[in-house]
Short mmCIF file of C-alpha atoms and ligand atoms in Angstrom, two decimals:
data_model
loop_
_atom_site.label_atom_id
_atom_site.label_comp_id
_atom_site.label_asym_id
_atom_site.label_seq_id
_atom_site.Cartn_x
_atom_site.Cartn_y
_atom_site.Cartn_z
CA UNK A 758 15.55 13.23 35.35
CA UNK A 759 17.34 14.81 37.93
CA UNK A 760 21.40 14.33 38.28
CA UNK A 761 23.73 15.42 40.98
CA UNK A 762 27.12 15.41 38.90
CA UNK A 763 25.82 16.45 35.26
CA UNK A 764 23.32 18.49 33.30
CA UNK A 765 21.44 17.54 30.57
CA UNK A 766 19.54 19.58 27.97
CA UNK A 767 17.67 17.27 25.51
CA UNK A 768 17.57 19.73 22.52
CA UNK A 769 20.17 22.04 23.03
CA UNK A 770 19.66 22.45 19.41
CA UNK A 771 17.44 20.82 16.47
CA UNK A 772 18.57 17.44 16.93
CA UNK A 773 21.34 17.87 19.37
CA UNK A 774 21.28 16.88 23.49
CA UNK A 775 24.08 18.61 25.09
CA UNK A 776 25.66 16.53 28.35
CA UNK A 777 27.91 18.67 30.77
CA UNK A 778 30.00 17.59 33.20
CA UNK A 779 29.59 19.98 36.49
CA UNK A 780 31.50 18.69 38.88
CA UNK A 781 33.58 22.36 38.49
CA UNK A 782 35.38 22.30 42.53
CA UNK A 783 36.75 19.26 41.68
CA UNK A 784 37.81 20.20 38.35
CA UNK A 785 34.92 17.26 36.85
CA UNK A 786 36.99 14.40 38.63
CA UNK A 787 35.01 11.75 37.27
CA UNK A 788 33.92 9.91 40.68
CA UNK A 789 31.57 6.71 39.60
CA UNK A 790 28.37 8.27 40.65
CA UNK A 791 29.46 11.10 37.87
CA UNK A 792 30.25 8.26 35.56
CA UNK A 793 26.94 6.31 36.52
CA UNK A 794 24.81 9.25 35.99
CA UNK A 795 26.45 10.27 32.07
CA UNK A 796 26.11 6.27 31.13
CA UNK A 797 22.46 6.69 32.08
CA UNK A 798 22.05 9.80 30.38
CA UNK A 799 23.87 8.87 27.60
CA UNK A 800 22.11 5.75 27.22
CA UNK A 801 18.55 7.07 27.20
CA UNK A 802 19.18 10.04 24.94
CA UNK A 803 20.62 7.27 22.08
CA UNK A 804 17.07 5.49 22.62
CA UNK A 805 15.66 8.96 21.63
CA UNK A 806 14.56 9.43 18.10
CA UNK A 807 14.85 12.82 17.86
CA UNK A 808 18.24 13.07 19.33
CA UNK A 809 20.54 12.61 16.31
CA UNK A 810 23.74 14.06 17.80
CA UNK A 811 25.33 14.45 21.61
CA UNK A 812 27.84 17.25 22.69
CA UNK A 813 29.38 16.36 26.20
CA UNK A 814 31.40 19.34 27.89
CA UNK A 815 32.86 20.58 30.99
CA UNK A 816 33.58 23.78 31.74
CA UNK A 817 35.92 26.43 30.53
CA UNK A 818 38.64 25.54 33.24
CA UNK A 819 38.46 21.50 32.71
CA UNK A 820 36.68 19.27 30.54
CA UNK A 821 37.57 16.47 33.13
CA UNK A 822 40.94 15.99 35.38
CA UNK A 823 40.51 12.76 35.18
CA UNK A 824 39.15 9.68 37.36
CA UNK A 825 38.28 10.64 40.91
CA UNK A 826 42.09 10.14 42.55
CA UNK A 827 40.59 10.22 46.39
CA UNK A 828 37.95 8.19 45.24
CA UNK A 829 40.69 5.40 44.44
CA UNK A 830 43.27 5.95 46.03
CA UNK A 831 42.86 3.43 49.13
CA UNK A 832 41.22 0.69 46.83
CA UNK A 833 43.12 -2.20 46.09
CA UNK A 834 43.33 -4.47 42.84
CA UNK A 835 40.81 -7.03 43.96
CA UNK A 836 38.18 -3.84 44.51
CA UNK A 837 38.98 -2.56 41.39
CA UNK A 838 37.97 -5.47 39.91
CA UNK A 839 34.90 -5.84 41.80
CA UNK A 840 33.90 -2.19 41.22
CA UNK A 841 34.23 -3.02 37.79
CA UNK A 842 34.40 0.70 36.48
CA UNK A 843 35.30 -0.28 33.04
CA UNK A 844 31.65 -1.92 32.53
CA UNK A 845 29.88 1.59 32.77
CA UNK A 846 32.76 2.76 29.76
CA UNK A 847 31.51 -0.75 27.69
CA UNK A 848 27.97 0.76 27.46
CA UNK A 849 29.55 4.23 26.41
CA UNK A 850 31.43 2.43 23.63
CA UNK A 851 28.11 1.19 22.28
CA UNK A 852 26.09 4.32 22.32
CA UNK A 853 25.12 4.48 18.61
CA UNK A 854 24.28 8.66 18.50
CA UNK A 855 27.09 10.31 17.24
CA UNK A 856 29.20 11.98 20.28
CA UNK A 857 31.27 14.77 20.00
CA UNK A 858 33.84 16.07 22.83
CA UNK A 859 33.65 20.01 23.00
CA UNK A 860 36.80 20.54 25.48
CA UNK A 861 38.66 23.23 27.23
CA UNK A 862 41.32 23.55 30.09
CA UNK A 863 42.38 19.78 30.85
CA UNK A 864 41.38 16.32 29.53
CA UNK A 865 43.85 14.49 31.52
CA UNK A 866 43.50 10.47 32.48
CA UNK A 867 39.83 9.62 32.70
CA UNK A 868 38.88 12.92 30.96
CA UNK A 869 41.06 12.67 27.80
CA UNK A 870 40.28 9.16 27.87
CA UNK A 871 36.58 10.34 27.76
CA UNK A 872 37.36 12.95 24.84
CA UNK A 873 38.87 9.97 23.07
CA UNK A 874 35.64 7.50 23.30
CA UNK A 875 34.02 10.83 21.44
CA UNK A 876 33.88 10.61 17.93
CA UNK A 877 34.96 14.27 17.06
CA UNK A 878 37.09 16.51 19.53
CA UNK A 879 36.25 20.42 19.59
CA UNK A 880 38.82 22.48 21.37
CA UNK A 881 39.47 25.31 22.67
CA UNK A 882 42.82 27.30 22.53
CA UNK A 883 43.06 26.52 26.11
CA UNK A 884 42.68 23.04 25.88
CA UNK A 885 45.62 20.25 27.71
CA UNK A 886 45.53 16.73 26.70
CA UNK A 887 47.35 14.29 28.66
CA UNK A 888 47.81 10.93 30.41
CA UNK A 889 49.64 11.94 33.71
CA UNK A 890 48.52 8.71 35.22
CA UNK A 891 52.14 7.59 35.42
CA UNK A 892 52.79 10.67 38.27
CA UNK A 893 50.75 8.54 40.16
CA UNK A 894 52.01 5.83 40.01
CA UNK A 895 49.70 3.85 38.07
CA UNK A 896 48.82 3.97 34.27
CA UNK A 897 45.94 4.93 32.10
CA UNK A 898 42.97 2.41 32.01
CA UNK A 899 39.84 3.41 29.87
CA UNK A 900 41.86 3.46 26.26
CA UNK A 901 44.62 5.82 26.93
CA UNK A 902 47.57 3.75 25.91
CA UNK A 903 44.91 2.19 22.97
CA UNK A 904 43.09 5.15 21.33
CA UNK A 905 45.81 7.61 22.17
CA UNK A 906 48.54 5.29 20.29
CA UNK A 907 46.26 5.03 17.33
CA UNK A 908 45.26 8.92 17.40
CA UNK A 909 48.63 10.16 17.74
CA UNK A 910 50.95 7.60 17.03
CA UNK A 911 53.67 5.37 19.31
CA UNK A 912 56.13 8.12 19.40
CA UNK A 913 53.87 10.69 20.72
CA UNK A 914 51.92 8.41 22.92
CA UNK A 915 54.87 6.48 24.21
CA UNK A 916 55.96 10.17 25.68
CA UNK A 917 52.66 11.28 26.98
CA UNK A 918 51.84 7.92 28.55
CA UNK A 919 55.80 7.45 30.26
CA UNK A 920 56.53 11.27 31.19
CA UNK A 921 52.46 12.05 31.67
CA UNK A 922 53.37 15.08 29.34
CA UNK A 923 50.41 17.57 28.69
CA UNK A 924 49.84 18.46 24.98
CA UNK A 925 48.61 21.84 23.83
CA UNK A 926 45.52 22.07 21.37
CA UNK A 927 47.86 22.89 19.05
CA UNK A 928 49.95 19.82 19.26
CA UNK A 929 47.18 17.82 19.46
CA UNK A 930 45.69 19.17 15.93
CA UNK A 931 48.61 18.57 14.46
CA UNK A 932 49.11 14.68 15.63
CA UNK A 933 45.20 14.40 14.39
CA UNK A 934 43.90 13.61 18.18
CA UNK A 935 41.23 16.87 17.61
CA UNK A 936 39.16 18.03 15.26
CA UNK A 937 39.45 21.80 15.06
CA UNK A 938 40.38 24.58 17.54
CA UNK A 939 38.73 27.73 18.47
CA UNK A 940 38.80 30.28 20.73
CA UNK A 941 37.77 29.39 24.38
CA UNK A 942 34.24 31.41 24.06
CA UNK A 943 33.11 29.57 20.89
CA UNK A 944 34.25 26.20 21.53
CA UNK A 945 30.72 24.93 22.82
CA UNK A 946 28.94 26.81 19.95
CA UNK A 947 31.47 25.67 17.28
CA UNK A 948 30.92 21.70 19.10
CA UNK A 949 27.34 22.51 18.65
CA UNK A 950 27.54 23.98 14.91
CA UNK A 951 29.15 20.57 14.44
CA UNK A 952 26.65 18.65 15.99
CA UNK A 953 24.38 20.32 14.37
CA UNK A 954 25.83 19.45 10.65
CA UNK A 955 25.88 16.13 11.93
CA UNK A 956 21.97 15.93 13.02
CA UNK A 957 20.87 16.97 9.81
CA UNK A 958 22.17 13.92 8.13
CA UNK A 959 19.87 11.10 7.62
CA UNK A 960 20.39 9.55 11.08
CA UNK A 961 20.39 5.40 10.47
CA UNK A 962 22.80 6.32 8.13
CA UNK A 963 25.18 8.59 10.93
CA UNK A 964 24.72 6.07 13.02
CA UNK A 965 26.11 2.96 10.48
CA UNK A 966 28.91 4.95 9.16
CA UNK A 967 30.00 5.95 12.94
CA UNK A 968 29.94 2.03 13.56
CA UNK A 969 32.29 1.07 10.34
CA UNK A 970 34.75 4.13 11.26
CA UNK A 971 35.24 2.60 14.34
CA UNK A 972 35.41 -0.95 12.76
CA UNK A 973 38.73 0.34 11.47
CA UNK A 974 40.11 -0.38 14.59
CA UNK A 975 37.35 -2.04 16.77
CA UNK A 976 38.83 -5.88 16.91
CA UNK A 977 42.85 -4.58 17.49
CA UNK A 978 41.32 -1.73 20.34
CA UNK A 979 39.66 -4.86 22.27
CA UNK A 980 42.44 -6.78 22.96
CA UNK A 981 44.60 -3.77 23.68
CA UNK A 982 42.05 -2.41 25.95
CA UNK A 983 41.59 -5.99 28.16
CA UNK A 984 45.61 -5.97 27.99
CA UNK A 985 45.40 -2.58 29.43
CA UNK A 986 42.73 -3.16 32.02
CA UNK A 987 44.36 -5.85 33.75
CA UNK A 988 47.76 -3.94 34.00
CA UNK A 989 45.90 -1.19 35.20
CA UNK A 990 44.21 -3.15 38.00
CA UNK A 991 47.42 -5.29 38.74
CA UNK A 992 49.33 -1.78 39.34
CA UNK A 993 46.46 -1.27 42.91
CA UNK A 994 48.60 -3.53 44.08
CA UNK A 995 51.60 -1.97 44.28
CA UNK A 996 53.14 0.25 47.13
CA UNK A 997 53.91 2.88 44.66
CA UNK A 998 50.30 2.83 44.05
CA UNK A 999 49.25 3.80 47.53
CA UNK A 1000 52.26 6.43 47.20
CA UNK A 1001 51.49 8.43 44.37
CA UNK A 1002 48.10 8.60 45.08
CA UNK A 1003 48.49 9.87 48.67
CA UNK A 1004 51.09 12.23 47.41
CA UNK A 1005 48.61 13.42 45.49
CA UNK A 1006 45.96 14.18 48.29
CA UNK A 1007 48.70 15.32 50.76
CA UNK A 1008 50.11 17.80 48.07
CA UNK A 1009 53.68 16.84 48.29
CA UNK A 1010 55.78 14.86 45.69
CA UNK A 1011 55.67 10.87 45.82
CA UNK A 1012 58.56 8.67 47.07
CA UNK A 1013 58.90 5.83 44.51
CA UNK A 1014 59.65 2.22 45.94
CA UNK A 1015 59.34 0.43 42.75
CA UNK A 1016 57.15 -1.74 44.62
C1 HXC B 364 40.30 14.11 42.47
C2 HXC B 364 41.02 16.18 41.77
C3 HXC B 364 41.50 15.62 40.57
C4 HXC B 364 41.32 14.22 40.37
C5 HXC B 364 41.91 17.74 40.54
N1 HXC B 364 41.29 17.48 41.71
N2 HXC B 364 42.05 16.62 39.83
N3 HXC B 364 40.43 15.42 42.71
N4 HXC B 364 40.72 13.51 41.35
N5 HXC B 364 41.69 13.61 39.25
C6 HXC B 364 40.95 18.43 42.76
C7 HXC B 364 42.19 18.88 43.53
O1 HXC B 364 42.54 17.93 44.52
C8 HXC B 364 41.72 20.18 44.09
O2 HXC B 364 40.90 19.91 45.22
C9 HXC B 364 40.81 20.74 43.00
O3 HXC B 364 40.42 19.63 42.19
C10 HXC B 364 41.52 21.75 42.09
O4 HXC B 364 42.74 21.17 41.64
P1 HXC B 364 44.20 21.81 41.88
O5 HXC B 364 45.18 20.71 41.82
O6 HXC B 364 44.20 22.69 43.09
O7 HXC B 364 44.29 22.75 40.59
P2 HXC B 364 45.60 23.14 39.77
O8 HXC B 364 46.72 23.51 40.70
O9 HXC B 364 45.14 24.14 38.75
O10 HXC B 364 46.05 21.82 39.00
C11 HXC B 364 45.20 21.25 38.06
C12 HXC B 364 45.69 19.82 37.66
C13 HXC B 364 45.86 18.97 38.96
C14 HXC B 364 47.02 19.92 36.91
C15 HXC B 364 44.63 19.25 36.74
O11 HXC B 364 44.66 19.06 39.72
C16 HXC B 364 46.13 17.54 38.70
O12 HXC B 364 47.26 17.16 38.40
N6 HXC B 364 45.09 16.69 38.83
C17 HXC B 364 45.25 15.28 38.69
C18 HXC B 364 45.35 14.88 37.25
C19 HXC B 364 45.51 13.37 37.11
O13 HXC B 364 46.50 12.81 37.61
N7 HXC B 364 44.57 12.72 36.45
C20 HXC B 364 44.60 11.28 36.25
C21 HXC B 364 43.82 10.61 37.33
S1 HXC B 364 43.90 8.85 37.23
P3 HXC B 364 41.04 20.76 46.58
O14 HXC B 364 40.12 20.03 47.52
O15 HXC B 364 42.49 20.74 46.96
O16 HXC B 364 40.55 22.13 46.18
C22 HXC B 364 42.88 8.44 35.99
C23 HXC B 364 42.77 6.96 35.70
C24 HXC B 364 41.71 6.70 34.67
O17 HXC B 364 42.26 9.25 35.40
C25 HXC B 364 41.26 5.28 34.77
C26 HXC B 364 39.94 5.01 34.15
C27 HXC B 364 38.79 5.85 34.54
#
């Protein structure tokens, strides 16, 4: 299968399919084609039998900046909800193959948001988590303000989401939002090692116990995350919107209207 925006090695290791993001100029932006081509992938290698465990990873710089900002930033709320973006994170939600995050330089927006819909987060030293979404004048929209909260709790959240704060690895271990941290030239191998644990396991059983861990919180995270989906769309129609986001692309700092 050949894809523009990712790479895909089935058996990066007995059992294990590693996905990486390589959009690298653009620091893995995640435009929808990217987004469109890792559902795909993601969805055939969970109809694989011998793929028992998936590592998705960026590069050492960025994991993913986040949703594709001059992809959106002339869209309005009634194409947001047309382009229904949210549908292609739906199908991620019900991949059933355990996924693991292996992440270093930023997860910010989309691309901690993307961490987050992992089941296990590797990290490097160099790792930044954060929801800056605010900076631009909008919010976060695929489970930031949802599976950040429950990862990290309000307090934290409530600061990362308002100020768009970045969070070291370090603070991130310690709120439980990652797994383990390691130094940025082993973080693939130690995902991977992981991954690797994991696909040894008897894999109906992975699979079951990954769908009852996330039970925990499944029928709470639904409502928040339509809650959070329609503020997200109802804030394209806002001036300060337009503003933040073409702040962005110009490279100078936004003007905010409160409209
Ligand atoms: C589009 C992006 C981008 C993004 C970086 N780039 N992030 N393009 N969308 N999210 C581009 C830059 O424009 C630049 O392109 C190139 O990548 C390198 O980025 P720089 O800014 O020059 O690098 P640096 O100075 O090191 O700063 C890195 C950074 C900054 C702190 C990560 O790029 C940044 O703040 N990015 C935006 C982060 C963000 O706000 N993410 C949330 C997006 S909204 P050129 O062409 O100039 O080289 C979101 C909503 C999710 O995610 C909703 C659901 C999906």
């Amino acid at each position: 299968m050949d894809y523009q925006y990712i790479d895909v090695q089935p058996q990066a290791a007995a059992g294990v399919a590693l996905v990486r993001l390589n959009r690298p100029k653009e620091l893995n932006a995640l435009c929808l084609a990217l987004m469109e081509e890792l559902t795909r992938a993601l969805e055939q290698l969970d109809a694989e039998a011998d793929c028992r465990c998936i590592v998705l990873t960026g590069n050492d710089r960025a994991f993913a900046a986040g949703a594709d900002i001059k992809e959106m930033a002339g869209r309005g709320a009634i194409d947001m909800l047309r382009i229904d973006q949210f549908s292609m994170w739906e199908r991620i939600k019900k991949i059933k193959t355990p996924l693991i995050a292996a992440v270093s330089g930023f997860a910010l927006g989309g691309g901690c948001e993307l961490a987050m819909l992992c089941d296990m987060i590797v990290a490097s030293e160099t790792a930044r988590f954060g929801q800056p979404e605010i900076k631009i004048g909008v919010m976060p929209g695929a489970g930031g303000t949802q599976r950040l909260t429950r990862a990290v709790g309000k307090a934290r959240a409530m600061e990362m989401v308002l100020t768009g704060r970045f969070i070291s690895a370090e603070e991130a271990l310690a709120a439980g939002l990652i797994n383990r941290i390691v130094p940025v030239e082993l973080y693939l191998q130690e995902a991977l090692k992981l991954a690797g644990e994991v696909a040894a396991m008897p894999p109906l059983a992975t699979q079951l116990a990954k769908e009852a861990v996330l039970h925990a919180f499944n029928s709470f995270l639904d409502h928040g995350l339509v809650h959070e989906r329609k503020n997200f769309y109802t804030l394209f129609a806002t001036e300060d919107q337009k503003e933040g986001m073409a702040a962005f692309v110009e490279k100078r700092p936004p003007q905010w209207k409160g409209a």
